[in-house]
C-alpha cells in the first residue's frame, strides 16, 4: 500500500511542475492563456503532496514498537537541514560571483533558519528565504515538531 502512495506523491509533484510551466506555455503559444487552461489546478498537487507526506510520516511512526519523539525529530531535521544550508550557500556563492557582493548579509542568515516566520509577508511563504521553494520546509519542520510533541497522546489505530 505505501508503495502505491509514493507513486501518488510523484503524481502530485508532477502537478506542481506542470503548474509552474503554465507561465512558459502562456508566453509560447498563440492562445495566451493555454497554460492557465491546462494547468490551473496544478497547485492542488502541493496540498496532495503535503497530505500524503503527513500520512507516510505518521504511518512510519505507528508501525514502530518503540517511538522516541525527540530522536525522531532530530533525525528527520538533520535529513532536511544540511541540504537547506548547502542550497542556500551555493546560491549565495553564485550571487557573490555574479554581483561581486559578499553575499553574507542578514538575508543569508534568515534563509538558513528553517522556521522563517514573518506574518507580515503573505502566506504561504511568510518571508525571508532566498530560495522560494524553501517555504515548504517551514511547514514540514513544524509538522515534525508538533507530531513529535503529541505522538504519545494519539491513540494507536
XYZ file of N, CA and C in Angstrom:
471
model
N 0.820 -1.196 0.000
C 0.000 0.000 0.000
C 0.861 1.256 0.000
N 1.895 1.302 0.838
C 2.709 2.505 0.940
C 3.433 2.784 -0.375
N 3.811 1.733 -1.094
C 4.495 1.924 -2.369
C 3.599 2.669 -3.356
N 2.320 2.302 -3.419
C 1.409 2.989 -4.328
C 1.169 4.431 -3.886
N 1.235 4.686 -2.604
C 1.104 6.061 -2.099
C 2.281 6.909 -2.581
N 3.472 6.313 -2.621
C 4.636 7.044 -3.130
C 4.442 7.421 -4.597
N 3.804 6.551 -5.373
C 3.507 6.877 -6.768
C 2.558 8.071 -6.844
N 1.561 8.074 -5.986
C 0.620 9.190 -5.958
C 1.336 10.484 -5.567
N 2.300 10.389 -4.664
C 3.081 11.566 -4.280
C 3.888 12.074 -5.477
N 4.401 11.165 -6.296
C 5.104 11.559 -7.520
C 4.185 12.274 -8.496
N 2.956 11.789 -8.606
C 1.970 12.437 -9.471
C 1.653 13.836 -8.946
N 1.543 13.972 -7.633
C 1.300 15.287 -7.036
C 2.443 16.242 -7.368
N 3.677 15.763 -7.290
C 4.835 16.595 -7.635
C 4.788 16.994 -9.110
N 4.348 16.082 -9.967
C 4.216 16.389 -11.388
C 3.172 17.485 -11.613
N 2.070 17.443 -10.880
C 1.062 18.506 -10.954
C 1.692 19.862 -10.648
N 2.536 19.906 -9.636
C 3.185 21.163 -9.247
C 4.113 21.647 -10.361
N 4.890 20.740 -10.933
C 5.796 21.114 -12.027
C 4.998 21.674 -13.206
N 3.921 21.007 -13.564
C 3.089 21.480 -14.674
C 2.464 22.834 -14.360
N 2.076 23.039 -13.112
C 1.521 24.333 -12.704
C 2.551 25.436 -12.924
N 3.810 25.153 -12.590
C 4.859 26.156 -12.773
C 5.207 26.359 -14.251
N 4.917 25.393 -15.092
C 5.162 25.528 -16.532
C 4.108 26.374 -17.237
N 3.014 26.646 -16.567
C 1.927 27.343 -17.234
C 2.351 28.715 -17.752
N 3.231 29.412 -17.025
C 3.710 30.718 -17.483
C 4.480 30.613 -18.786
N 5.304 29.587 -18.907
C 6.050 29.355 -20.146
C 5.089 29.051 -21.292
N 4.115 28.187 -21.035
C 3.143 27.823 -22.074
C 2.330 29.045 -22.480
N 1.950 29.876 -21.525
C 1.185 31.087 -21.840
C 1.957 32.012 -22.775
N 3.264 32.101 -22.600
C 4.074 33.020 -23.402
C 4.581 32.404 -24.701
N 4.355 31.127 -24.922
C 4.909 30.442 -26.089
C 3.891 30.268 -27.207
N 2.661 30.001 -26.874
C 1.671 29.657 -27.891
C 0.741 30.829 -28.187
N 0.086 30.746 -29.326
C -0.784 31.826 -29.783
C -1.890 32.110 -28.774
N -2.510 31.059 -28.290
C -3.551 31.258 -27.280
C -2.850 31.570 -25.962
N -2.888 32.814 -25.552
C -2.049 33.287 -24.448
C -2.424 32.716 -23.082
N -3.583 32.132 -22.947
C -3.962 31.562 -21.648
C -4.001 30.038 -21.675
N -3.342 29.414 -22.636
C -3.360 27.961 -22.767
C -2.796 27.280 -21.518
N -1.702 27.796 -20.990
C -1.113 27.218 -19.777
C -2.069 27.277 -18.604
N -2.768 28.407 -18.476
C -3.745 28.528 -17.395
C -4.886 27.532 -17.570
N -5.346 27.365 -18.801
C -6.436 26.421 -19.058
C -6.030 24.983 -18.742
N -4.801 24.619 -19.099
C -4.354 23.238 -18.911
C -3.926 22.928 -17.480
N -3.271 23.870 -16.836
C -2.596 23.557 -15.574
C -3.052 24.397 -14.389
N -4.201 25.035 -14.489
C -4.653 25.921 -13.418
C -4.823 25.181 -12.088
N -5.186 23.919 -12.132
C -5.391 23.155 -10.898
C -4.138 22.437 -10.422
N -3.011 22.737 -11.019
C -1.762 22.090 -10.634
C -1.330 22.394 -9.214
N -1.753 23.538 -8.691
C -1.401 23.886 -7.314
C -2.006 22.895 -6.324
N -3.049 22.201 -6.740
C -3.640 21.155 -5.905
C -2.601 20.104 -5.537
N -1.606 19.932 -6.392
C -0.544 18.969 -6.130
C 0.202 19.242 -4.837
N 0.341 20.518 -4.472
C 1.019 20.871 -3.215
C 0.225 20.334 -2.032
N -1.078 20.577 -2.041
C -1.929 20.087 -0.949
C -1.883 18.568 -0.861
N -2.023 17.927 -2.011
C -1.996 16.466 -2.052
C -0.649 15.932 -1.565
N 0.431 16.568 -1.985
C 1.770 16.149 -1.576
C 1.925 16.248 -0.060
N 1.455 17.352 0.533
C 1.548 17.517 1.988
C 0.720 16.469 2.729
N -0.486 16.213 2.263
C -1.343 15.224 2.924
C -0.703 13.843 2.859
N -0.208 13.473 1.694
C 0.427 12.159 1.543
C 1.685 12.067 2.394
N 2.502 13.114 2.388
C 3.727 13.102 3.196
C 3.402 12.968 4.674
N 2.379 13.685 5.128
C 1.960 13.568 6.523
C 1.496 12.164 6.855
N 0.735 11.566 5.944
C 0.288 10.191 6.152
C 1.470 9.237 6.253
N 2.425 9.365 5.344
C 3.581 8.467 5.337
C 4.392 8.614 6.617
N 4.587 9.842 7.072
C 5.342 10.059 8.313
C 4.598 9.449 9.496
N 3.290 9.689 9.573
C 2.503 9.105 10.672
C 2.502 7.582 10.596
N 2.355 7.042 9.406
C 2.362 5.592 9.213
C 3.693 5.000 9.666
N 4.780 5.666 9.318
C 6.114 5.172 9.689
C 6.319 5.183 11.202
N 5.739 6.163 11.882
C 5.911 6.219 13.338
C 4.995 5.231 14.049
N 3.865 4.888 13.459
C 2.916 3.990 14.104
C 3.364 2.537 14.084
N 4.129 2.148 13.078
C 4.488 0.737 12.964
C 5.691 0.354 13.817
N 6.291 1.320 14.495
C 7.429 1.022 15.359
C 6.935 0.719 16.769
N 7.507 -0.312 17.369
C 7.102 -0.690 18.720
C 7.507 0.379 19.737
N 8.710 0.906 19.581
C 9.193 1.954 20.475
C 9.471 3.199 19.650
N 8.811 4.273 20.003
C 8.976 5.530 19.281
C 9.525 6.560 20.248
N 10.644 7.153 19.871
C 11.266 8.193 20.686
C 11.108 9.517 19.948
N 10.164 10.358 20.386
C 9.845 11.582 19.644
C 11.039 12.506 19.400
N 11.847 12.743 20.416
C 12.971 13.653 20.241
C 13.971 13.092 19.230
N 14.250 11.814 19.336
C 15.173 11.164 18.400
C 14.617 11.236 16.975
N 13.317 11.003 16.835
C 12.661 11.068 15.533
C 12.795 12.463 14.931
N 12.478 13.482 15.732
C 12.532 14.858 15.242
C 13.953 15.233 14.834
N 14.915 14.920 15.676
C 16.313 15.272 15.386
C 16.796 14.565 14.119
N 16.471 13.287 13.983
C 16.894 12.532 12.798
C 16.286 13.113 11.518
N 15.012 13.398 11.544
C 14.355 13.962 10.361
C 14.864 15.375 10.070
N 15.047 16.156 11.132
C 15.531 17.526 10.977
C 16.887 17.528 10.270
N 17.780 16.652 10.693
C 19.113 16.630 10.105
C 19.165 15.914 8.755
N 18.067 15.320 8.339
C 17.962 14.852 6.948
C 17.647 16.019 6.027
N 16.951 17.007 6.547
C 16.493 18.141 5.756
C 17.466 19.319 5.834
N 17.879 19.661 7.036
C 18.603 20.903 7.290
C 19.938 21.031 6.553
N 20.800 20.010 6.525
C 22.075 20.176 5.803
C 21.881 20.509 4.322
N 20.866 19.933 3.698
C 20.600 20.237 2.296
C 20.142 21.685 2.130
N 19.368 22.185 3.078
C 18.954 23.589 3.038
C 20.174 24.499 3.131
N 21.059 24.225 4.076
C 22.263 25.045 4.234
C 23.114 24.989 2.964
N 23.292 23.797 2.410
C 24.078 23.648 1.186
C 23.452 24.436 0.033
N 22.147 24.318 -0.137
C 21.464 25.003 -1.236
C 21.569 26.518 -1.105
N 21.330 27.035 0.087
C 21.417 28.478 0.308
C 22.858 28.951 0.123
N 23.817 28.176 0.597
C 25.231 28.545 0.448
C 25.631 28.616 -1.024
N 25.217 27.632 -1.805
C 25.524 27.643 -3.242
C 24.897 28.862 -3.907
N 23.668 29.172 -3.540
C 23.000 30.353 -4.093
C 23.814 31.608 -3.797
N 24.241 31.765 -2.554
C 24.984 32.968 -2.185
C 26.387 32.996 -2.788
N 26.992 31.844 -3.023
C 28.290 31.815 -3.714
C 28.119 32.338 -5.140
N 27.087 31.855 -5.834
C 26.835 32.341 -7.187
C 26.452 33.821 -7.185
N 25.702 34.250 -6.202
C 25.338 35.658 -6.086
C 26.586 36.509 -5.890
N 27.509 36.033 -5.070
C 28.751 36.758 -4.818
C 29.586 36.855 -6.092
N 29.675 35.757 -6.826
C 30.447 35.747 -8.074
C 29.811 36.678 -9.110
N 28.495 36.620 -9.215
C 27.800 37.393 -10.241
C 27.745 38.887 -9.917
N 27.442 39.225 -8.679
C 27.236 40.628 -8.330
C 28.416 41.249 -7.595
N 29.364 40.433 -7.179
C 30.540 40.968 -6.505
C 30.316 41.364 -5.059
N 29.161 41.043 -4.510
C 28.906 41.363 -3.106
C 29.382 40.214 -2.230
N 29.459 40.457 -0.939
C 29.904 39.399 -0.033
C 28.864 38.304 0.071
N 27.608 38.648 -0.072
C 26.559 37.649 -0.015
C 26.201 37.203 1.395
N 27.037 37.533 2.370
C 26.762 37.096 3.742
C 26.075 38.210 4.512
N 24.893 38.524 4.107
C 24.128 39.542 4.806
C 23.047 38.876 5.650
N 22.162 39.668 6.197
C 21.119 39.114 7.068
C 20.183 38.186 6.298
N 20.044 38.402 5.001
C 19.176 37.535 4.207
C 19.696 36.106 4.201
N 21.003 35.943 4.158
C 21.607 34.609 4.222
C 21.269 33.952 5.554
N 21.443 34.695 6.637
C 21.166 34.153 7.975
C 19.705 33.738 8.076
N 18.795 34.616 7.641
C 17.370 34.275 7.701
C 17.040 33.075 6.822
N 17.783 32.907 5.734
C 17.497 31.819 4.802
C 17.922 30.456 5.318
N 18.865 30.411 6.253
C 19.266 29.101 6.775
C 18.529 28.739 8.056
N 17.683 29.636 8.531
C 16.834 29.313 9.679
C 15.577 28.644 9.115
N 15.348 27.385 9.446
C 14.257 26.663 8.784
C 12.857 27.075 9.215
N 12.728 27.862 10.245
C 11.403 28.311 10.661
C 11.307 29.820 10.491
N 11.375 30.264 9.246
C 11.301 31.695 8.987
C 9.841 32.102 8.958
N 9.412 32.709 9.997
C 8.018 33.118 10.044
C 7.976 34.634 10.169
N 7.410 35.254 9.187
C 7.197 36.696 9.182
C 5.742 36.889 8.786
N 4.913 37.122 9.757
C 3.485 37.180 9.482
C 3.062 38.428 8.715
N 4.009 39.331 8.469
C 3.702 40.489 7.633
C 3.801 40.134 6.152
N 4.521 39.064 5.849
C 4.625 38.594 4.464
C 3.417 37.710 4.162
N 3.157 37.514 2.899
C 1.987 36.735 2.516
C 2.179 35.239 2.667
N 1.101 34.558 3.017
C 1.122 33.097 3.098
C 1.203 32.546 1.685
N 1.742 31.406 1.467
C 2.311 30.500 2.456
C 3.782 30.756 2.748
N 4.388 31.742 2.104
C 5.837 31.912 2.185
C 6.309 32.495 3.506
N 5.632 33.471 4.030
C 5.989 34.124 5.284
C 7.409 34.679 5.285
N 7.862 35.106 4.135
C 9.073 35.906 4.029
C 10.401 35.212 4.192
N 11.418 35.998 4.045
C 12.820 35.717 4.346
C 13.602 34.866 3.375
N 13.245 33.664 3.078
C 14.165 32.773 2.384
C 14.401 33.180 0.937
N 15.671 33.137 0.525
C 16.019 33.482 -0.850
C 15.625 32.379 -1.821
N 15.505 31.171 -1.329
C 15.066 30.056 -2.163
C 13.552 29.939 -2.019
N 12.852 30.335 -3.045
C 11.391 30.388 -2.944
C 10.786 29.046 -2.552
N 11.377 27.959 -2.993
C 10.825 26.634 -2.705
C 10.974 26.254 -1.238
N 11.836 26.927 -0.513
C 12.101 26.565 0.886
C 10.911 26.827 1.809
N 9.888 27.504 1.334
C 8.731 27.741 2.188
C 8.117 26.422 2.651
N 8.226 25.385 1.845
C 7.658 24.094 2.223
C 8.362 23.498 3.435
N 9.650 23.793 3.591
C 10.402 23.252 4.728
C 9.896 23.801 6.050
N 9.450 25.049 6.052
C 8.892 25.627 7.271
C 7.719 24.790 7.756
N 6.854 24.409 6.838
C 5.694 23.603 7.204
C 6.092 22.183 7.584
N 7.037 21.603 6.859
C 7.451 20.235 7.159
C 8.105 20.144 8.532
N 8.994 21.070 8.837
C 9.669 21.032 10.137
C 8.681 21.326 11.257
N 7.743 22.233 11.031
C 6.707 22.490 12.040
C 5.875 21.235 12.279
N 5.486 20.559 11.205
C 4.715 19.324 11.329
C 5.483 18.276 12.122
N 6.761 18.101 11.797
C 7.584 17.113 12.509
C 7.693 17.457 13.987
N 7.848 18.736 14.283
C 7.953 19.170 15.676
C 6.655 18.857 16.431
N 5.522 19.270 15.872
C 4.252 19.046 16.564
C 3.915 17.560 16.674
N 4.206 16.795 15.645
C 3.983 15.354 15.710
C 4.827 14.737 16.818
N 6.071 15.166 16.931
C 6.940 14.648 17.990
C 6.383 14.973 19.372
N 5.787 16.156 19.500
C 5.243 16.576 20.800
C 3.969 15.823 21.178
N 3.103 15.546 20.214
C 1.793 14.963 20.547
C 1.683 13.475 20.251
N 2.718 12.863 19.724
C 2.631 11.470 19.285
C 2.125 10.536 20.378
N 2.612 10.689 21.584
C 2.222 9.782 22.663
C 0.764 9.935 23.076
N 0.129 11.034 22.663
C -1.261 11.280 23.035
C -2.241 10.886 21.930
N -1.713 10.428 20.801
C -2.559 9.994 19.692
C -2.860 8.512 19.879
N -4.132 8.123 19.894
C -4.440 6.695 20.072
C -3.920 5.859 18.905
N -3.447 4.667 19.224
C -2.970 3.743 18.198
C -4.166 3.176 17.448
N -4.053 3.093 16.156
C -5.149 2.573 15.331
C -4.894 1.117 15.031
